[in-house]
Amino acid sequence: MLAMLAMLAILASSSGCSPAEAVVVAEPKLVEQPAQRSTNTWPPDFTRLSADLVPAARTTNPQKVLLRGATIMTAAGSTIENGDLLLVDGRIEAVSAEHLAVDDDVRVIDARGKFVTPGLIDTHSHLGVYPSPSVEGNSDGNEATDPITADIDALNGIWPQDPGFERALAGGITALQVLPGSANLVGGRAVTLELRRALSSRAMVFAGAPKGVKMACGENPKRVYGARNARPSTRMGSAAALRSAFQRARELQTVYRRHERAFNKWQDNAERKLEDRPDPPTRNYGLETLIGIMDGTLLLHVHCYRADEMVQILEIADEFDFKVRSFHHAIEAYKVRALLAERGVSVSTWADWWGFKMEANDAIVENLALLSQAGARAIVHSDSQIGIQRLNQEAAKGYHAGLAAGLELTEDDALRWITANAAWALGIHNHTGTLEPGKRADVVLWSAHPFSVYARAELVFVGGELEFDIAQNPVRPWSDFEAARDHNTEVTP
Amino acid sequence: MNKPARALSLAFVLLAMLIAWSSSASAQSIALVGAQVHPVSGPLIEDGVVVIGANGRILAVGGPTLAIPSGATIIDVAGKVITPGLVDAHTGVGMVEVDSVSATRDLDRGGAHLVRASYLAADNFNPDSAVVPVTRAGGVTVVNLVPRGGLVSGQSSWANLAGAGATGGVFGPATAMHVALGEHGSAVAGGSRGATLMMLRELYDDVVFYRDNRARFDENRARPLAASRLDLGALQATLDRRMPVVFTAHRASDILAALKLAEQLGLRPIIAGASEAWQVADELARRAVPVIIDPMDNLPQRFETLGARSDNAALLARAGVPLIISTFSSHNVRNLRFYAGNAVRAGLDYSAALKAITAAPATSLTNGPANFGTLEPGKRAHIVVWSGDPFEFSTQAERVYIDGAEVSLDHRQKRLLERYR
């Protein structure tokens, strides 16, 4: 009976949404107030989520929590010894060097001797699209049927039951970008998720995060298509194909703008007639993704290893007037770090992976530290279902390698590689990535200094909700795939 | 210290001095003085002394009262930590330069042959590889070179990482025969686990036949055999138990199948991979079968690893299984110490973790007593001086000795750093 009531309540609430919010609109609505029009109303975003599927539909119950007496590493420049961190209603209420007096309804956690950081953020993950088990039936990361698949979206490939998600959470990850793979020059759209249990990838979407786009240059696309005797089989072919695609997008953008002007003009006419309404142009979802890159609504992430290729991509970016938000892998970024710093391009890379192909031959462990010192936004990414469980350790490698080489670097700088800088690359830096009042309560309590190999995440809060508690370990795994797993099995990395 | 202990340690010191003097090479010996010493073969020594003889062997290991041979070069390493050189039991170091460049990849015999028992990984080792000094800078002094591919992949060998111009790297006889069970084994054997085991039984049947009918075979009077003459001959060493067989197996049932096959044929098994080994830990401990694992393997990435968990190492050690930790890598072997640290993070004892990357691989994969992997008088002087706890990211290897000679910690990546810093 209760279940039925609950069902009715859900139906009532979903039918209560206005149609405009609930469905993806194919055409702009006829709005009466021209002032409400924003620029670029056309085309509507084809990947927009239905209102009743976005995270707000989740039942949320963020707790009021005070973490008392911890070393608070803010990733915002300061570290507070023996400080208090107060989380209220899913937000950070206070970060204090003084002990805070709180009401009885606040759960006080003794965090003395422990460390608190912002939730860790991975800019490069294939969790869900290349899940565990790694079998053909679940392999949805590369639409390797065409070198430019700008119309596809990683969100459609994500299997939320990937057991990798809960392992990543246990490693302190609170947000991650899931991207298509690197077989294609333009792989498609990437999505930023917050790490929580869900039956649909839609319910994991990080509220307020812009979409990303994955592009790739270098060895992968030319290997995949070259092997089929198709284009591109060389870096020349890759550059040419990218230019052509952006040129087509620019031409379509002109058509769209012309339509938008005509439409607005018609709409602004008080005596408009329906039969005079301009017909919309034929849509091209793939080119719309490239238009999104050019108009800045989509953040561009480019898989690119070699320094000279990063320069080449920036050259194309100048030609078509768009920005690269982050170069990924970027083994040779240290060689062009001044340029990357000046252009405001962030660099997502590993601490020390190397040698697996020619373009990964010049890796150095000091890459992150050199970038940081040069003023570029350095980021540690994982690109791995194992690595994502210990981003803090990868940052520690890069940090200590930098110190050993005599580079100027603070612990806060290195913490930003896995928090604030990653948040910036994903466009969620106003929401998360540092421990500052007003930010989302994405917080990790560590058993020891997070740059120690022995440190474990003990508590992980995502949007103020306690999503991982080591004291609840061993736990029943989330994933239905692991339903038969021994309940005494731990999932902590 | 109580009186008997003091007397014992005095006796030890005298013995060490005797050894030192009798070696008649004290002029060129080296004494590392003042570090915290992990001999692995015995308890931790605070403020310890390690003496390296000119013959490349360890002369003495002891506490602050250990007498240092006159003429020895004394190196103050106070505040540092000394361990044996680290040993990785399952690597491709020096057998592949760049993974995607097939001309530099020599891990695999290649071709359609399933049985490659006479294939020697040692033949592929390049002591000049850029990977060698990078790995060495991570405190790894000895690696096992492991062949890949096929059903019987071939024989592994020890190599030290002293680099070019020294001993050439490879030392000792081949360490083990490598056999693939589980998903990989069944894929190469035609599609099932049963096919894998059937082929292995037939193969060993022919090893015996070939041994007993060598003359007839040479006169071309024998029936067709399951493998080539060289392969059947090479497998003989495993039947004689002179050489262990490393079975790569992950699923608990595959591990048990390996144990059963080994028992039937009289082989000495070692299990590599072993994601679900914790489920059969008692069986492994009862037979004292060494297990080589990656302690960060905790995901059901394949159906044969559904039970993978990060405390596999801790559970195996607790059950008494001889535990070996490996990176199973070619280029990331320098991180071996962090693999051990992560095993400690997941509950393994510190000393068991250190043993799992030093003495355990050395003894398990050496036929007869191993002459490296611990800090004991007479052992090869493979020694690392660390700035702190070797499992921590804040720690660097400051000095590395291989066969008593200090080796360079410079490498291509450091040259790149210098070019661009």
Short mmCIF file of N, CA and C in Angstrom, two decimals, chain A residues 130-138 159 162-164 167 385-386 481-482 485, chain B residues 90 148 180-187 193 247-255 271-279 292-294 296-309 312 327-328:
data_model
loop_
_atom_site.label_atom_id
_atom_site.label_comp_id
_atom_site.label_asym_id
_atom_site.label_seq_id
_atom_site.Cartn_x
_atom_site.Cartn_y
_atom_site.Cartn_z
N TYR A 130 33.73 1.62 -20.60
CA TYR A 130 34.59 0.43 -20.65
C TYR A 130 34.57 -0.18 -19.25
N PRO A 131 33.46 -0.76 -18.86
CA PRO A 131 33.31 -1.20 -17.47
C PRO A 131 33.98 -2.55 -17.20
N SER A 132 33.94 -2.93 -15.94
CA SER A 132 34.28 -4.29 -15.56
C SER A 132 32.96 -5.07 -15.52
N PRO A 133 32.90 -6.30 -16.00
CA PRO A 133 33.99 -6.99 -16.66
C PRO A 133 34.23 -6.42 -18.05
N SER A 134 35.50 -6.47 -18.44
CA SER A 134 35.89 -5.93 -19.73
C SER A 134 35.60 -6.96 -20.81
N VAL A 135 34.37 -6.99 -21.26
CA VAL A 135 33.96 -7.96 -22.28
C VAL A 135 33.28 -7.21 -23.42
N GLU A 136 33.22 -7.86 -24.57
CA GLU A 136 32.72 -7.19 -25.77
C GLU A 136 31.31 -6.65 -25.56
N GLY A 137 30.49 -7.42 -24.88
CA GLY A 137 29.10 -7.01 -24.69
C GLY A 137 28.95 -5.72 -23.91
N ASN A 138 29.95 -5.36 -23.14
CA ASN A 138 29.89 -4.14 -22.33
C ASN A 138 30.80 -3.03 -22.86
N TRP A 159 27.28 2.34 -18.41
CA TRP A 159 26.58 1.31 -17.64
C TRP A 159 26.74 1.66 -16.16
N ASP A 162 28.67 -0.49 -13.43
CA ASP A 162 30.11 -0.77 -13.45
C ASP A 162 30.65 -0.83 -12.01
N PRO A 163 31.17 -1.99 -11.59
CA PRO A 163 31.71 -2.07 -10.22
C PRO A 163 32.88 -1.11 -9.98
N GLY A 164 33.41 -0.56 -11.06
CA GLY A 164 34.50 0.41 -10.91
C GLY A 164 34.06 1.69 -10.22
N ARG A 167 34.48 1.39 -6.44
CA ARG A 167 35.90 1.34 -6.07
C ARG A 167 36.49 2.76 -6.13
N GLN A 385 40.69 2.22 -14.52
CA GLN A 385 39.78 1.86 -13.43
C GLN A 385 40.56 1.48 -12.18
N ILE A 386 41.85 1.26 -12.32
CA ILE A 386 42.71 1.02 -11.15
C ILE A 386 43.28 2.34 -10.66
N PHE A 481 25.86 -6.61 -10.73
CA PHE A 481 26.77 -7.61 -11.30
C PHE A 481 27.46 -8.39 -10.18
N GLU A 482 27.65 -7.74 -9.05
CA GLU A 482 28.34 -8.39 -7.94
C GLU A 482 27.37 -8.88 -6.86
N ARG A 485 28.51 -11.68 -4.88
CA ARG A 485 29.79 -11.54 -4.19
C ARG A 485 29.57 -11.67 -2.69
N HIS B 90 58.14 -10.96 -12.09
CA HIS B 90 57.37 -11.19 -13.32
C HIS B 90 57.37 -9.92 -14.18
N ARG B 148 56.05 -14.34 -22.81
CA ARG B 148 54.58 -14.31 -22.91
C ARG B 148 54.13 -15.11 -24.11
N ALA B 180 50.17 -20.96 -19.33
CA ALA B 180 48.94 -20.16 -19.18
C ALA B 180 47.73 -21.06 -18.98
N LEU B 181 47.04 -20.87 -17.87
CA LEU B 181 45.74 -21.53 -17.68
C LEU B 181 44.66 -20.45 -17.75
N GLY B 182 43.45 -20.79 -17.34
CA GLY B 182 42.38 -19.80 -17.28
C GLY B 182 41.98 -19.29 -18.65
N GLU B 183 41.50 -18.05 -18.67
CA GLU B 183 40.92 -17.51 -19.91
C GLU B 183 41.93 -17.43 -21.05
N HIS B 184 43.15 -17.00 -20.73
CA HIS B 184 44.15 -16.89 -21.80
C HIS B 184 44.53 -18.29 -22.31
N GLY B 185 44.77 -19.18 -21.36
CA GLY B 185 45.14 -20.55 -21.74
C GLY B 185 44.09 -21.20 -22.60
N SER B 186 42.83 -21.02 -22.23
CA SER B 186 41.78 -21.69 -23.00
C SER B 186 41.61 -21.03 -24.36
N ALA B 187 41.83 -19.71 -24.44
CA ALA B 187 41.72 -19.03 -25.73
C ALA B 187 42.77 -19.56 -26.70
N ARG B 193 38.79 -24.50 -21.13
CA ARG B 193 39.74 -24.88 -20.09
C ARG B 193 40.11 -26.35 -20.20
N PHE B 247 52.29 -21.25 -13.25
CA PHE B 247 50.99 -21.29 -13.92
C PHE B 247 50.32 -19.95 -13.72
N THR B 248 49.98 -19.27 -14.83
CA THR B 248 49.16 -18.08 -14.70
C THR B 248 47.72 -18.54 -14.59
N ALA B 249 47.11 -18.26 -13.45
CA ALA B 249 45.73 -18.69 -13.18
C ALA B 249 45.11 -17.71 -12.20
N HIS B 250 43.87 -17.32 -12.46
CA HIS B 250 43.20 -16.35 -11.60
C HIS B 250 42.04 -16.94 -10.83
N ARG B 251 41.17 -17.66 -11.54
CA ARG B 251 39.97 -18.17 -10.89
C ARG B 251 40.36 -19.25 -9.90
N ALA B 252 39.65 -19.32 -8.79
CA ALA B 252 39.97 -20.30 -7.75
C ALA B 252 40.03 -21.70 -8.35
N SER B 253 39.08 -22.03 -9.21
CA SER B 253 39.05 -23.38 -9.78
C SER B 253 40.23 -23.62 -10.72
N ASP B 254 40.69 -22.56 -11.38
CA ASP B 254 41.87 -22.71 -12.25
C ASP B 254 43.12 -22.93 -11.41
N ILE B 255 43.18 -22.28 -10.27
CA ILE B 255 44.33 -22.47 -9.37
C ILE B 255 44.34 -23.90 -8.86
N ILE B 271 51.97 -20.07 -8.59
CA ILE B 271 50.78 -19.50 -9.24
C ILE B 271 51.00 -18.00 -9.43
N ALA B 272 50.77 -17.54 -10.67
CA ALA B 272 50.91 -16.11 -10.96
C ALA B 272 49.56 -15.53 -11.33
N GLY B 273 49.36 -14.26 -10.97
CA GLY B 273 48.06 -13.60 -11.22
C GLY B 273 47.20 -13.76 -9.99
N ALA B 274 46.56 -14.95 -9.92
CA ALA B 274 45.99 -15.44 -8.66
C ALA B 274 45.02 -14.49 -7.98
N SER B 275 44.15 -13.85 -8.76
CA SER B 275 43.19 -12.90 -8.18
C SER B 275 42.33 -13.53 -7.09
N GLU B 276 41.96 -14.80 -7.28
CA GLU B 276 41.09 -15.45 -6.30
C GLU B 276 41.85 -16.40 -5.39
N ALA B 277 43.16 -16.24 -5.32
CA ALA B 277 43.98 -17.16 -4.51
C ALA B 277 43.53 -17.19 -3.05
N TRP B 278 43.04 -16.05 -2.56
CA TRP B 278 42.62 -15.99 -1.15
C TRP B 278 41.53 -17.02 -0.86
N GLN B 279 40.77 -17.39 -1.88
CA GLN B 279 39.69 -18.37 -1.67
C GLN B 279 40.24 -19.78 -1.45
N ILE B 292 52.29 -15.32 -6.91
CA ILE B 292 52.75 -14.00 -7.37
C ILE B 292 51.53 -13.17 -7.69
N ILE B 293 51.34 -12.05 -6.98
CA ILE B 293 50.13 -11.25 -7.21
C ILE B 293 50.44 -9.77 -7.39
N ASP B 294 49.47 -9.08 -7.99
CA ASP B 294 49.44 -7.63 -8.03
C ASP B 294 48.46 -7.19 -6.95
N MET B 296 47.07 -4.53 -6.23
CA MET B 296 46.06 -3.51 -6.55
C MET B 296 44.95 -4.08 -7.44
N ASP B 297 45.03 -5.37 -7.70
CA ASP B 297 44.05 -6.06 -8.53
C ASP B 297 42.80 -6.30 -7.69
N ASN B 298 41.79 -5.44 -7.81
CA ASN B 298 40.60 -5.57 -6.95
C ASN B 298 39.28 -5.42 -7.71
N LEU B 299 39.33 -5.59 -9.03
CA LEU B 299 38.10 -5.42 -9.81
C LEU B 299 37.76 -6.70 -10.58
N PRO B 300 36.48 -6.96 -10.77
CA PRO B 300 36.09 -8.12 -11.60
C PRO B 300 36.25 -7.79 -13.08
N GLN B 301 37.50 -7.55 -13.50
CA GLN B 301 37.72 -7.11 -14.87
C GLN B 301 37.50 -8.23 -15.87
N ARG B 302 37.62 -9.48 -15.40
CA ARG B 302 37.29 -10.63 -16.23
C ARG B 302 36.47 -11.58 -15.39
N PHE B 303 35.80 -12.51 -16.07
CA PHE B 303 35.00 -13.46 -15.30
C PHE B 303 35.89 -14.35 -14.43
N GLU B 304 37.16 -14.46 -14.78
CA GLU B 304 38.05 -15.28 -13.95
C GLU B 304 38.58 -14.50 -12.74
N THR B 305 38.21 -13.21 -12.63
CA THR B 305 38.68 -12.43 -11.48
C THR B 305 37.51 -11.85 -10.69
N LEU B 306 36.38 -12.52 -10.70
CA LEU B 306 35.21 -11.99 -10.00
C LEU B 306 35.49 -11.78 -8.51
N GLY B 307 36.39 -12.59 -7.97
CA GLY B 307 36.67 -12.49 -6.53
C GLY B 307 37.86 -11.62 -6.20
N ALA B 308 38.35 -10.85 -7.17
CA ALA B 308 39.54 -10.03 -6.91
C ALA B 308 39.30 -9.07 -5.76
N ARG B 309 40.25 -8.95 -4.87
CA ARG B 309 40.11 -8.01 -3.75
C ARG B 309 41.47 -7.52 -3.31
N ASN B 312 43.91 -9.46 -0.90
CA ASN B 312 44.39 -10.78 -1.31
C ASN B 312 45.76 -11.07 -0.68
N THR B 327 54.80 -6.29 -10.30
CA THR B 327 54.11 -5.28 -11.09
C THR B 327 53.53 -5.89 -12.37
N PHE B 328 54.03 -7.07 -12.77
CA PHE B 328 53.64 -7.70 -14.04
C PHE B 328 53.80 -6.70 -15.19
#
